[in-house]
CSV table of C-alpha atoms and ligand atoms in Angstrom, one decimal:
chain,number,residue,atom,x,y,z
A,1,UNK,CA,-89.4,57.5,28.3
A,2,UNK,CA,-86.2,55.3,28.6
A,3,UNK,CA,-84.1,55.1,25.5
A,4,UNK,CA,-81.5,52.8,24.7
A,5,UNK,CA,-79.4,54.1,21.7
A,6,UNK,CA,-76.1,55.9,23.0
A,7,UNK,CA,-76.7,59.0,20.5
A,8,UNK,CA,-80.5,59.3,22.1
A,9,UNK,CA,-79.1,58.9,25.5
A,10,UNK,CA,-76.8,61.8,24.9
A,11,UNK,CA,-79.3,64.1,23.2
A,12,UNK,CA,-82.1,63.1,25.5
A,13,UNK,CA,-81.6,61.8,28.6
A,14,UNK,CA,-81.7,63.0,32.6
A,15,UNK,CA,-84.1,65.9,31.6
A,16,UNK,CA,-88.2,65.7,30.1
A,17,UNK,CA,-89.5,69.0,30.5
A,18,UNK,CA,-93.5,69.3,31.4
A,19,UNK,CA,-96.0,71.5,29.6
A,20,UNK,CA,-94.7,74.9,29.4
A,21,UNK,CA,-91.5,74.3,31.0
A,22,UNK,CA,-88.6,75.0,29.6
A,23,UNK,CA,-87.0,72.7,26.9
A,24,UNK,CA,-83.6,73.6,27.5
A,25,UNK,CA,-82.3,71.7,31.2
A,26,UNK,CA,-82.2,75.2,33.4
A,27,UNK,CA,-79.9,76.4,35.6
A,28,UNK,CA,-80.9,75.8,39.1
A,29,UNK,CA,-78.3,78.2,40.8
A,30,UNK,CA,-79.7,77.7,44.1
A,31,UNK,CA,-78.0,76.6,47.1
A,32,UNK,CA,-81.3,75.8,48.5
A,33,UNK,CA,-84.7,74.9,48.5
A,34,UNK,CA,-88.3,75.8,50.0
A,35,UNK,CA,-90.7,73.7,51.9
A,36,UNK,CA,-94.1,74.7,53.4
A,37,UNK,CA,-93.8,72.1,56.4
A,38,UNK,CA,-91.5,71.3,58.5
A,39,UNK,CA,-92.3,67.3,58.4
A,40,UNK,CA,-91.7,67.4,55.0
A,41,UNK,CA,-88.4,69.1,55.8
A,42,UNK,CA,-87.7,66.3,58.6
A,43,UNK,CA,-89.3,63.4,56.0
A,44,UNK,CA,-86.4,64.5,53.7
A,45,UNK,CA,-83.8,64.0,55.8
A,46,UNK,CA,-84.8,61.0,57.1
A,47,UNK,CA,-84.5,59.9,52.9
A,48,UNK,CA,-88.4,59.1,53.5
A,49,UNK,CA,-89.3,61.3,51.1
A,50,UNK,CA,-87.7,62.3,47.8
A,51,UNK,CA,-86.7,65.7,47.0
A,52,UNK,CA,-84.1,68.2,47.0
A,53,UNK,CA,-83.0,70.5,50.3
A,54,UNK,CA,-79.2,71.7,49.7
A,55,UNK,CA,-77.4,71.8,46.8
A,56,UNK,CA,-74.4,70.1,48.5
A,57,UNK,CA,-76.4,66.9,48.5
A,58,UNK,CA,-78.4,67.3,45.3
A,59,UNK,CA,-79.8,69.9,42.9
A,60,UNK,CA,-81.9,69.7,40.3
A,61,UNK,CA,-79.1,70.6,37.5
A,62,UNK,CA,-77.0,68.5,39.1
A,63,UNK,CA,-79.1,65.4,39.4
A,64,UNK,CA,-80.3,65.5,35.6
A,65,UNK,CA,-76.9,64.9,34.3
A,66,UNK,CA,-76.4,62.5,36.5
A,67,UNK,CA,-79.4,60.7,34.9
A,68,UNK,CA,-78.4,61.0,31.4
A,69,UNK,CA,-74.2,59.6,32.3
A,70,UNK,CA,-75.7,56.7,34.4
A,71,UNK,CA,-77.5,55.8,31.1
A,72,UNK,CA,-74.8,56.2,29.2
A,73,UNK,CA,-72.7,53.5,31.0
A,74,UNK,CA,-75.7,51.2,32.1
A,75,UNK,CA,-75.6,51.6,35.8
A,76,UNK,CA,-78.4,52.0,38.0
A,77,UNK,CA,-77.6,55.9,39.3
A,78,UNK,CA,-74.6,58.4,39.3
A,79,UNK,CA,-73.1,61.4,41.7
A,80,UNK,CA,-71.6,63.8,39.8
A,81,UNK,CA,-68.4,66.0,41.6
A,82,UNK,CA,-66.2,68.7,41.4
A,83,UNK,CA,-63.6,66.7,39.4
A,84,UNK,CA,-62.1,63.9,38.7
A,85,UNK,CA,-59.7,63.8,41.2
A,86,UNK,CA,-62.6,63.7,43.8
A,87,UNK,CA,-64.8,61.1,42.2
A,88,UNK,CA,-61.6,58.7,42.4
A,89,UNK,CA,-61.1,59.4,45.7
A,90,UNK,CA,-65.0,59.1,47.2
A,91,UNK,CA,-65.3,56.0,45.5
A,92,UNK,CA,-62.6,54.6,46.7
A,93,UNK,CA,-63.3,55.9,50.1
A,94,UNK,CA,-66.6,54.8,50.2
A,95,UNK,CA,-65.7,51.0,50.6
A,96,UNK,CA,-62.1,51.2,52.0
A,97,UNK,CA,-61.2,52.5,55.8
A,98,UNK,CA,-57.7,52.7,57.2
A,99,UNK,CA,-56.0,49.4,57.6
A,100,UNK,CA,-57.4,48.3,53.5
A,101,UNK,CA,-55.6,47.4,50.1
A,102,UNK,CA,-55.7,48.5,46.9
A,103,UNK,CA,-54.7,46.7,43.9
A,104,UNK,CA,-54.4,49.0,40.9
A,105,UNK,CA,-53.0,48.7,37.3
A,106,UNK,CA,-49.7,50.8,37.4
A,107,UNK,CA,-51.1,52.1,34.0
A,108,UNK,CA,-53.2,54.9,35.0
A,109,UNK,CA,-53.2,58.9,35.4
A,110,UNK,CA,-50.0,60.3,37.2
A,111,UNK,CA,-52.9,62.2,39.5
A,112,UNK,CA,-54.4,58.9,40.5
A,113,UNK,CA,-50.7,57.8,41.0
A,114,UNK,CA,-50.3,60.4,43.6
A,115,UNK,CA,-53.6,59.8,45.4
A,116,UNK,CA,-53.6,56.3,45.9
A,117,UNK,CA,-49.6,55.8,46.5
A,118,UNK,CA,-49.2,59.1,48.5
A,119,UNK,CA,-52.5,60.6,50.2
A,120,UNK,CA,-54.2,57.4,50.5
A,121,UNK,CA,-51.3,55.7,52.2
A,122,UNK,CA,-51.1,58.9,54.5
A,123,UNK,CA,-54.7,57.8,55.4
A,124,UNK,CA,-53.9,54.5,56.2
A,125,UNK,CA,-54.8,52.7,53.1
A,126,UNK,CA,-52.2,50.7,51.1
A,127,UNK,CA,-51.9,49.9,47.3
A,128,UNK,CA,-50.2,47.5,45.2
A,129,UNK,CA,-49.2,48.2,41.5
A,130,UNK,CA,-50.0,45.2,39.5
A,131,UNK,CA,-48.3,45.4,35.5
A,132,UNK,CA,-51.8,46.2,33.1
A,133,UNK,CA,-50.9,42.8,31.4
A,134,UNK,CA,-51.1,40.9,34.2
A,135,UNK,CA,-52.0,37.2,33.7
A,136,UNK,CA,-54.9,36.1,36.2
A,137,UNK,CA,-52.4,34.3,38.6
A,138,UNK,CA,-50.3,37.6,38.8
A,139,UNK,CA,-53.9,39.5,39.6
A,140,UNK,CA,-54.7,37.1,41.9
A,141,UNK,CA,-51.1,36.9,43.5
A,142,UNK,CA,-51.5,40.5,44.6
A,143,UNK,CA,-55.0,39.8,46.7
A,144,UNK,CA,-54.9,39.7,50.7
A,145,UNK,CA,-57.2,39.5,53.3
A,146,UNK,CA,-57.7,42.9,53.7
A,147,UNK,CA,-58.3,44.1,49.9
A,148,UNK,CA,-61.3,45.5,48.5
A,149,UNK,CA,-60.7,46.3,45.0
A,150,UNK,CA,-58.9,46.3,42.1
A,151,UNK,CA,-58.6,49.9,39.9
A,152,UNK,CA,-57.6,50.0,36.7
A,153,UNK,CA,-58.1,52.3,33.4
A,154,UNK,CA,-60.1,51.3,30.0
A,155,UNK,CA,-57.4,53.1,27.8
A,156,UNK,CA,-54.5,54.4,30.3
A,157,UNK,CA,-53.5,58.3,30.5
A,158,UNK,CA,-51.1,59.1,28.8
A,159,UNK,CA,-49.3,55.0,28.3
A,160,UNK,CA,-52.5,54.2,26.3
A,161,UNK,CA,-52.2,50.8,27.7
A,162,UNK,CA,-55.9,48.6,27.4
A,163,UNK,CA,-56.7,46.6,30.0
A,164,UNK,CA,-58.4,43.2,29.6
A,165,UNK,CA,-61.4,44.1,31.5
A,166,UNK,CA,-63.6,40.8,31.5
A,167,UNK,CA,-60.0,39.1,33.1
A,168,UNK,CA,-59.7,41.6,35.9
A,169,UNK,CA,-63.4,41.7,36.4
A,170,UNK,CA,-63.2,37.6,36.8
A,171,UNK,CA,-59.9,37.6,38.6
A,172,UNK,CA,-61.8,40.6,41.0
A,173,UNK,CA,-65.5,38.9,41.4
A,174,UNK,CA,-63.5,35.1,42.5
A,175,UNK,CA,-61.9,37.4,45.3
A,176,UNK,CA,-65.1,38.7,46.5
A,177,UNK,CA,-64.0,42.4,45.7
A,178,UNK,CA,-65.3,44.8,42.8
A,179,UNK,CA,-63.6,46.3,39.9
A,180,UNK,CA,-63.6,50.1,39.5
A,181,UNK,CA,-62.6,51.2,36.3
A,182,UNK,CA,-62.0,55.2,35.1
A,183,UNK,CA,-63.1,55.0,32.0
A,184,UNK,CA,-62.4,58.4,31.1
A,185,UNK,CA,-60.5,57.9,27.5
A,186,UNK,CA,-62.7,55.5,26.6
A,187,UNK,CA,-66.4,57.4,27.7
A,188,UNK,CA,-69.0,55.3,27.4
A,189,UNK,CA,-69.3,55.7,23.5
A,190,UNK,CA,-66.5,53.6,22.9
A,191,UNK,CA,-66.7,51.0,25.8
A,192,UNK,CA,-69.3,50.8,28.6
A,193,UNK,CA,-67.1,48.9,31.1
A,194,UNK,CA,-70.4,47.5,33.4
A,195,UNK,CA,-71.1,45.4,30.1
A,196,UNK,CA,-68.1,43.4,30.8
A,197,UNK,CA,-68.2,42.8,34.5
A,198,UNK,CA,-67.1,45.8,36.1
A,199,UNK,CA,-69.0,46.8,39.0
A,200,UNK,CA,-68.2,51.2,39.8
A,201,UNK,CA,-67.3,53.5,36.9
A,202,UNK,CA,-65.5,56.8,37.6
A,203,UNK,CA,-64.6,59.5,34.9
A,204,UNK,CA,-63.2,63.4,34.7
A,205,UNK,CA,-65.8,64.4,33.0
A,206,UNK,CA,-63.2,67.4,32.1
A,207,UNK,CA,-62.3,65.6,28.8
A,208,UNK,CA,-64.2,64.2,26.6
A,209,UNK,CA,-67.8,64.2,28.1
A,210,UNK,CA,-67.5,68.5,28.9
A,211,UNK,CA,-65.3,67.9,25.6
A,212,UNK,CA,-64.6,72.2,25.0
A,213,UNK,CA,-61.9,71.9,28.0
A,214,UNK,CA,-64.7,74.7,30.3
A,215,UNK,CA,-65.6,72.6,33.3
A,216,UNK,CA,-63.6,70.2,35.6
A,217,UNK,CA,-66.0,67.5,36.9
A,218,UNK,CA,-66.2,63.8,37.7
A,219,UNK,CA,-68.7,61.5,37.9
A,220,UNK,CA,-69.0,57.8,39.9
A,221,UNK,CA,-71.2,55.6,38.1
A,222,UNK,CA,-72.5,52.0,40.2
A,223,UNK,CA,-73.6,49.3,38.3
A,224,UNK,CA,-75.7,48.0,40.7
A,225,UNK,CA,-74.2,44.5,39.8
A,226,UNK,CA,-72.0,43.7,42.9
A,227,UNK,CA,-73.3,41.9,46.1
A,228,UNK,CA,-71.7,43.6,49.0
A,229,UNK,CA,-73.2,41.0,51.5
A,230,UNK,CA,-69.7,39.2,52.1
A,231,UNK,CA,-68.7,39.9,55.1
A,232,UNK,CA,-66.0,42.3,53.4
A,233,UNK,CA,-68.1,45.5,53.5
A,234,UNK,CA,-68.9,46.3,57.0
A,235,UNK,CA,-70.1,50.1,55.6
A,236,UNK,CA,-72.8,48.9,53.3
A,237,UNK,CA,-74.3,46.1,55.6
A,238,UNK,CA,-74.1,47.3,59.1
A,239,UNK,CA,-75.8,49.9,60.6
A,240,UNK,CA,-73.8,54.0,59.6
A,241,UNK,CA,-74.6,56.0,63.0
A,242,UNK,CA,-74.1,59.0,61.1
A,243,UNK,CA,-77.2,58.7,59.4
A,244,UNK,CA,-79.5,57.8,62.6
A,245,UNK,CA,-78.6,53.7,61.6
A,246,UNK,CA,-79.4,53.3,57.9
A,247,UNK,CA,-78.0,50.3,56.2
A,248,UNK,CA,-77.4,50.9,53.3
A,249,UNK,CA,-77.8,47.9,51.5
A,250,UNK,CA,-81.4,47.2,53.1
A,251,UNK,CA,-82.5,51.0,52.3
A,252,UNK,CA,-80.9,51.5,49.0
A,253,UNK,CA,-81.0,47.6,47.6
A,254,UNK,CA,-78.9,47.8,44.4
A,255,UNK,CA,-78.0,51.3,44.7
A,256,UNK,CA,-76.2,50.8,48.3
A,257,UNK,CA,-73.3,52.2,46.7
A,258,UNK,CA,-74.3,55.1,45.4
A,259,UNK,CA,-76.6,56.3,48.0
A,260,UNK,CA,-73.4,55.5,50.5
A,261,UNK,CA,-71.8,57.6,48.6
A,262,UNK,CA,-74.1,60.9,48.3
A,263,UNK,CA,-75.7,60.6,52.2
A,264,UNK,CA,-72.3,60.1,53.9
A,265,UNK,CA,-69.5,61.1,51.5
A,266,UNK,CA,-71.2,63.9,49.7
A,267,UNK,CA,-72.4,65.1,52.6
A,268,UNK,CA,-69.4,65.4,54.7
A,269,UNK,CA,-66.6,65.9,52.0
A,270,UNK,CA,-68.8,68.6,49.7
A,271,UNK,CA,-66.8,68.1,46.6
A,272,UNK,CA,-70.2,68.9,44.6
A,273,UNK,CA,-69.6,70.0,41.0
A,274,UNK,CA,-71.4,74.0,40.7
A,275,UNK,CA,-75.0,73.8,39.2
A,276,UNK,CA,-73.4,75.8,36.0
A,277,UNK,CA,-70.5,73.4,35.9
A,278,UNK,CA,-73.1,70.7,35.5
A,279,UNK,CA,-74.9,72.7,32.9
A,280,UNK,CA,-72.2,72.8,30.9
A,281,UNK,CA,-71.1,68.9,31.5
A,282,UNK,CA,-74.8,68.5,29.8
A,283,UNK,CA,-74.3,70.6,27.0
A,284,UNK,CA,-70.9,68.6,26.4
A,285,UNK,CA,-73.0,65.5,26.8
A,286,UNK,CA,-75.3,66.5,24.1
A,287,UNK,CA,-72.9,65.9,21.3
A,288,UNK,CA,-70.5,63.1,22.8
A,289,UNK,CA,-71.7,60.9,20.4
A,290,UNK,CA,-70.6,63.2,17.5
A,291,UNK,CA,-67.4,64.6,19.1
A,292,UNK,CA,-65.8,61.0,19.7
A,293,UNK,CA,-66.7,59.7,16.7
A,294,UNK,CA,-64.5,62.3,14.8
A,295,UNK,CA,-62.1,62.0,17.5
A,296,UNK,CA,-61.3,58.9,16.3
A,297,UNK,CA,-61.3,59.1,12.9
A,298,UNK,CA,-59.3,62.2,12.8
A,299,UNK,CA,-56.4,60.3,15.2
A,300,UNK,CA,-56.4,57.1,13.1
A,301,UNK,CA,-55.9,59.2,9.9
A,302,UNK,CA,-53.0,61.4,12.0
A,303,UNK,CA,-51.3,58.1,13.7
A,304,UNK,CA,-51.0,56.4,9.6
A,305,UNK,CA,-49.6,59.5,8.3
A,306,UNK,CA,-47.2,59.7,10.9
A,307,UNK,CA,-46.4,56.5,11.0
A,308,UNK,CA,-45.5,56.5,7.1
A,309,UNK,CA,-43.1,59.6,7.7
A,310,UNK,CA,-39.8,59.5,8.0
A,311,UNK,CA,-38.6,62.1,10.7
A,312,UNK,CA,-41.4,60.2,13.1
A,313,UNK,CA,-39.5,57.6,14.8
A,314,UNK,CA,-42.7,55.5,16.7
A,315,UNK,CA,-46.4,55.9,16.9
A,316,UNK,CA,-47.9,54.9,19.8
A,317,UNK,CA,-51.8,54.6,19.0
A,318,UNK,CA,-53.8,51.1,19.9
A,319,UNK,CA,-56.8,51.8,16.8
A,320,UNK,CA,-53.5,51.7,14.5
A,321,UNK,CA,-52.8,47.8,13.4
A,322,UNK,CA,-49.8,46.7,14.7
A,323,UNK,CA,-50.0,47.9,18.2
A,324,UNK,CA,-49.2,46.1,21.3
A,325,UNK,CA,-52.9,46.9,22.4
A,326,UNK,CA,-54.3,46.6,19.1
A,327,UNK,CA,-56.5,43.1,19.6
A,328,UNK,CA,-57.2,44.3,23.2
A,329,UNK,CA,-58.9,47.5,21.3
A,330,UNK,CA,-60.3,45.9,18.8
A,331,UNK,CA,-62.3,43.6,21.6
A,332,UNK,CA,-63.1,46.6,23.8
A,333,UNK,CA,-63.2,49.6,21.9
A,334,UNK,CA,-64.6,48.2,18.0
A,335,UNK,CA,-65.7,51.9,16.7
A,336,UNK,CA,-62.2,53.5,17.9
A,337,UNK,CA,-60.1,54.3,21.1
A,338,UNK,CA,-60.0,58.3,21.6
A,339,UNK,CA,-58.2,61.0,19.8
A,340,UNK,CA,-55.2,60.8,22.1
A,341,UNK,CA,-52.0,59.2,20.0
A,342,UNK,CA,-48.3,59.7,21.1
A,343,UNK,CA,-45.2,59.5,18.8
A,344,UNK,CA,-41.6,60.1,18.7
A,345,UNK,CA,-39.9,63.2,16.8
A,346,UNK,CA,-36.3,61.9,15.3
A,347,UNK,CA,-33.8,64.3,16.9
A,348,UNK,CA,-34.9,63.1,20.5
A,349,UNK,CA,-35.7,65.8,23.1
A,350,UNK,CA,-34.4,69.2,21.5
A,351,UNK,CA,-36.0,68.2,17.9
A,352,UNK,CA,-39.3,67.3,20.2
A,353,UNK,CA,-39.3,71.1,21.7
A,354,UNK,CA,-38.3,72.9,18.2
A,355,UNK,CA,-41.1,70.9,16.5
A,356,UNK,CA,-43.9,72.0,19.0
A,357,UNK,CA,-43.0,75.6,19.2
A,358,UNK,CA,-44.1,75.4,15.6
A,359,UNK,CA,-47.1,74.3,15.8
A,360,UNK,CA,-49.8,76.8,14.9
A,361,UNK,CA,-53.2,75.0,15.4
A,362,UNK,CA,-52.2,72.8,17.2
A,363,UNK,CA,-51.8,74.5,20.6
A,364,UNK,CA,-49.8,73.7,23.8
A,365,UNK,CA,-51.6,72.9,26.9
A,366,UNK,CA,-51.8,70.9,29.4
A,367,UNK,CA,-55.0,69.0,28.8
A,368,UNK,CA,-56.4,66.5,26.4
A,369,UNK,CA,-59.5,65.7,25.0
A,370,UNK,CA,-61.2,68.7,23.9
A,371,UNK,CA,-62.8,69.8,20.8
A,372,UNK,CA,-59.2,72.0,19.6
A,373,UNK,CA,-56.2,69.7,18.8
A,374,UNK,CA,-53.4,70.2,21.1
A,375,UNK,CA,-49.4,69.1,22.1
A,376,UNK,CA,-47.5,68.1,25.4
A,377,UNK,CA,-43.9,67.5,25.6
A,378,UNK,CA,-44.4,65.5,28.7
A,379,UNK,CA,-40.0,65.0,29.5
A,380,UNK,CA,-40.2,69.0,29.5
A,381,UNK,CA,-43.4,69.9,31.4
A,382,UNK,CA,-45.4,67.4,33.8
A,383,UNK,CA,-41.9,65.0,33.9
A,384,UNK,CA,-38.9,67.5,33.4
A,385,UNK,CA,-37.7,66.8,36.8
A,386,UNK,CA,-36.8,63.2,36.0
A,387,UNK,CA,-33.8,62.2,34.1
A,388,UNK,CA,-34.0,60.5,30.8
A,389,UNK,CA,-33.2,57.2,32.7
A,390,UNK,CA,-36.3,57.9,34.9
A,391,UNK,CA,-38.1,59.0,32.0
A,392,UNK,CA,-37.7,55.1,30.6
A,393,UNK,CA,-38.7,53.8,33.4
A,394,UNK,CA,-41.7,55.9,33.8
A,395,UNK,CA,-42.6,54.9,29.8
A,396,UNK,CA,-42.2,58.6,28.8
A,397,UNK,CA,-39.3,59.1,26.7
A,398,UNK,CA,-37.3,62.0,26.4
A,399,UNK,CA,-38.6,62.4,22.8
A,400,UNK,CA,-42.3,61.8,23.4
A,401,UNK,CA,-44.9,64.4,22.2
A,402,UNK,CA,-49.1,63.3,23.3
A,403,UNK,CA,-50.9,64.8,20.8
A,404,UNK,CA,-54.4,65.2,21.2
A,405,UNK,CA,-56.4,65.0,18.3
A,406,UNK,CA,-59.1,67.5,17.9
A,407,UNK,CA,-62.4,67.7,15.9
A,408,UNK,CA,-60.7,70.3,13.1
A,409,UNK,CA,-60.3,68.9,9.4
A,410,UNK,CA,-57.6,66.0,9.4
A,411,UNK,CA,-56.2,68.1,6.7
A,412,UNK,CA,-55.9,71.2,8.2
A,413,UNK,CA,-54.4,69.3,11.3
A,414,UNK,CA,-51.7,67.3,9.1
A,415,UNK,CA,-51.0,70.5,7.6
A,416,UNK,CA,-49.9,72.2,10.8
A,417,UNK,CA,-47.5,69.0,11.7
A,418,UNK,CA,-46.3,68.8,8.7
A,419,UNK,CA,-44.6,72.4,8.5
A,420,UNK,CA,-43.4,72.0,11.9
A,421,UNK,CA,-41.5,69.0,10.9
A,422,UNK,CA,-39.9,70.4,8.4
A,423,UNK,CA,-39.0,73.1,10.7
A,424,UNK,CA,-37.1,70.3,12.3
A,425,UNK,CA,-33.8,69.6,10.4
B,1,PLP,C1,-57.7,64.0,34.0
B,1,PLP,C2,-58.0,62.7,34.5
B,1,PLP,C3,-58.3,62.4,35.9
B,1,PLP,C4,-58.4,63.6,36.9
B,1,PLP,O1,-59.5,64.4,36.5
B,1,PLP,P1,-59.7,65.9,36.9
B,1,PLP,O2,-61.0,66.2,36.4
B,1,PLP,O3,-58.5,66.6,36.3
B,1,PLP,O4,-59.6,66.0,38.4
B,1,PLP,C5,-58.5,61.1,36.3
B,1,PLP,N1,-58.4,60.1,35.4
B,1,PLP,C6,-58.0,60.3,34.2
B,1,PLP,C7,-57.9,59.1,33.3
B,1,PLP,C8,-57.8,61.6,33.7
B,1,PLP,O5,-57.5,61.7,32.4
């Protein structure tokens, strides 16, 4: 049965066990699996028939979550992988060789920073940084003969920048070229990206979707939605001699992308998340729904309160009115953003360290989005080797604190804030 309600989805999804099987998705901890012909075995590889052989291509586990997320975000099939990291980086490799451009929204992860200006470039394949506000003549500026997609973030780590996604999804379908968009803030609870004209969706399932910060994973979601007979996309519509000469978009249809993805990339980079790690990802899964609902709330209560005291000097949240980003969210995101807010402690840097040592729930780490509410001082952890003038530039001031709102009581979590500011005299 297909369902179409997000909470159902999340509860029910990817896995329908048969009489007498077991209700709860099992654990398929098996690197492989046994056949009683050898024809079949061959049929398999030759994707004639359907079925699983090694667990670096597909597993069971695996391949039920993968179900239930491509639900989630309305596409037409997912790969799950090891992290986020590698989903960004198959995806992207799966339509771009040495000699192609990226353009990408300079608002996005610092990890994704690294990958596409450093290691991609290493490999031949160059980006441009376009500002997230771009109009549609500055997106379209950017373009050359050689690009093959834009990449941009639904709600940016850590900037909290939102991107006007139905603009670059115009700006990218006029050039020929799809829109990828990591919409791992957002998850599909508070914007399924596809519905506006993006065509791939990537997350780190690490955050919100495992949500209790146990299992790094990603996940590439294709929408299905993108026609990659142009003339631009020479590995989807021309014979791949590493798979006896499959094309991919006569084989696979709509799901070219995706099947690209798994028969070439999978198999040949192995970043395939564990069958337990994928277990867990599901369990996460089950109570999305719930988890970023009170997320939300919880952040939009903490952002008002701090934003009415007076030793908080900004609130950086795009749910709170007033925001930069606030109409932007409101179109996007209508039920909330994410639990991730960011503010400024009055006393700059040394008042910003003094007032997280005295946290007590709230816990220092470096991660967001999990179920416990936790604290970064980015200026003296993941940024302390730039000076406060790089700082600016990079949008993290010296007295910035990302807090990440967890799924305690607000009160409890106001609480804790509140008698480590007035620790901070
Ligand atoms: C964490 C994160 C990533 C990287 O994911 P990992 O699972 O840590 O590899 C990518 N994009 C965003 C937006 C993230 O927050």
């Amino acid at each position: 049965m297909e369902y179409n309600k997000l909470s159902t989805i999340c509860v029910q999804a990817g896995y329908t066990p048969k009489n007498g099987e077991p209700r709860v998705l099992p654990i398929y901890q098996s690197t492989t699996f046994k056949y009683d012909s050898a024809d079949t075995v061959g049929k398999l590889f030759d994707l004639q028939e359907e079925g699983f052989f090694y667990t670096r291509l597909a597993n069971p586990t695996v391949d039920c979550v993968e179900k239930k997320i491509a639900a989630l975000e309305g596409g037409i099939g997912a790969m799950c992988t090891s992290s986020g990291q590698s989903a960004t980086l198959l995806a992207i490799l799966n339509i771009c060789n040495a000699g192609d451009h990226i353009i990408s929204s300079s608002a996005i992860y610092g990890g994704t920073t690294n990958l596409l200006a450093v290691t991609l470039k290493k490999l031949g394949i160059e980006v441009t940084f376009v500002n997230p506000d771009a109009t549609k003549e500055e997106l379209e500026v950017a373009v050359k003969e050689n690009t093959k997609l834009y990449f941009a973030e639904t709600l940016a780590n850590p900037s909290l920048v939102v991107i006007d996604i139905k603009l670059w999804a115009e700006v990218a379908r006029q050039n020929g070229v799809p829109l990828f968009i990591d919409n791992t803030f957002a998850t599909p609870i508070n914007c399924r990206p596809l519905e506006f004209g993006a065509n791939i969706v990537i997350h780190s399932t690490s955050k919100y979707m495992d949500g209790h910060a146990s299992a790094l994973g990603g996940v590439i979601v294709d929408g299905g939605n993108f026609d990659w007979n142009n003339g631009k996309f020479l590995g989807l519509t021309t014979p791949d001699e590493s798979y006896h000469g499959v094309i991919y978009t006569e084989f696979a249809g709509k799901a070219a992308f995706i099947t690209k993805a798994r028969t070439q990339l999978m198999r040949d980079m192995g970043v395939m998340p564990s069958p337990n790690n994928a277990f867990l990802l599901n369990l996460g899964l089950e109570t999305l729904h719930l988890r970023v609902k009170r997320h939300c709330e919880n952040a939009l209560i903490v952002a008002k309160w701090l934003s009415e005291n007076d030793k908080i000097t900004w609130v950086n949240y795009p749910s709170l009115e007033g925001n930069k980003y606030y109409a932007l969210a409101k179109e996007y995101m209508p039920n909330g953003t994410s639990g991730v807010i960011s503010f400024g402690v009055r006393g700059g840097r040394e008042a910003a360290m003094k007032f997280m040592d005295q946290l007590k729930l709230a816990a220092i780490v470096v991660h967001v989005a999990d179920a416990r509410t936790s604290v970064l001082h980015p200026a003296s952890t993941t940024h302390r080797q730039l000076s406060d003038e790089q700082l600016i530039s990079a949008g993290v001031s010296a007295d910035l604190i990302r807090m990440s709102i967890g799924i305690e009581d607000v009160a409890d979590i106001i609480a804790d804030i509140n008698q480590a500011l007035d620790s901070v005299e």
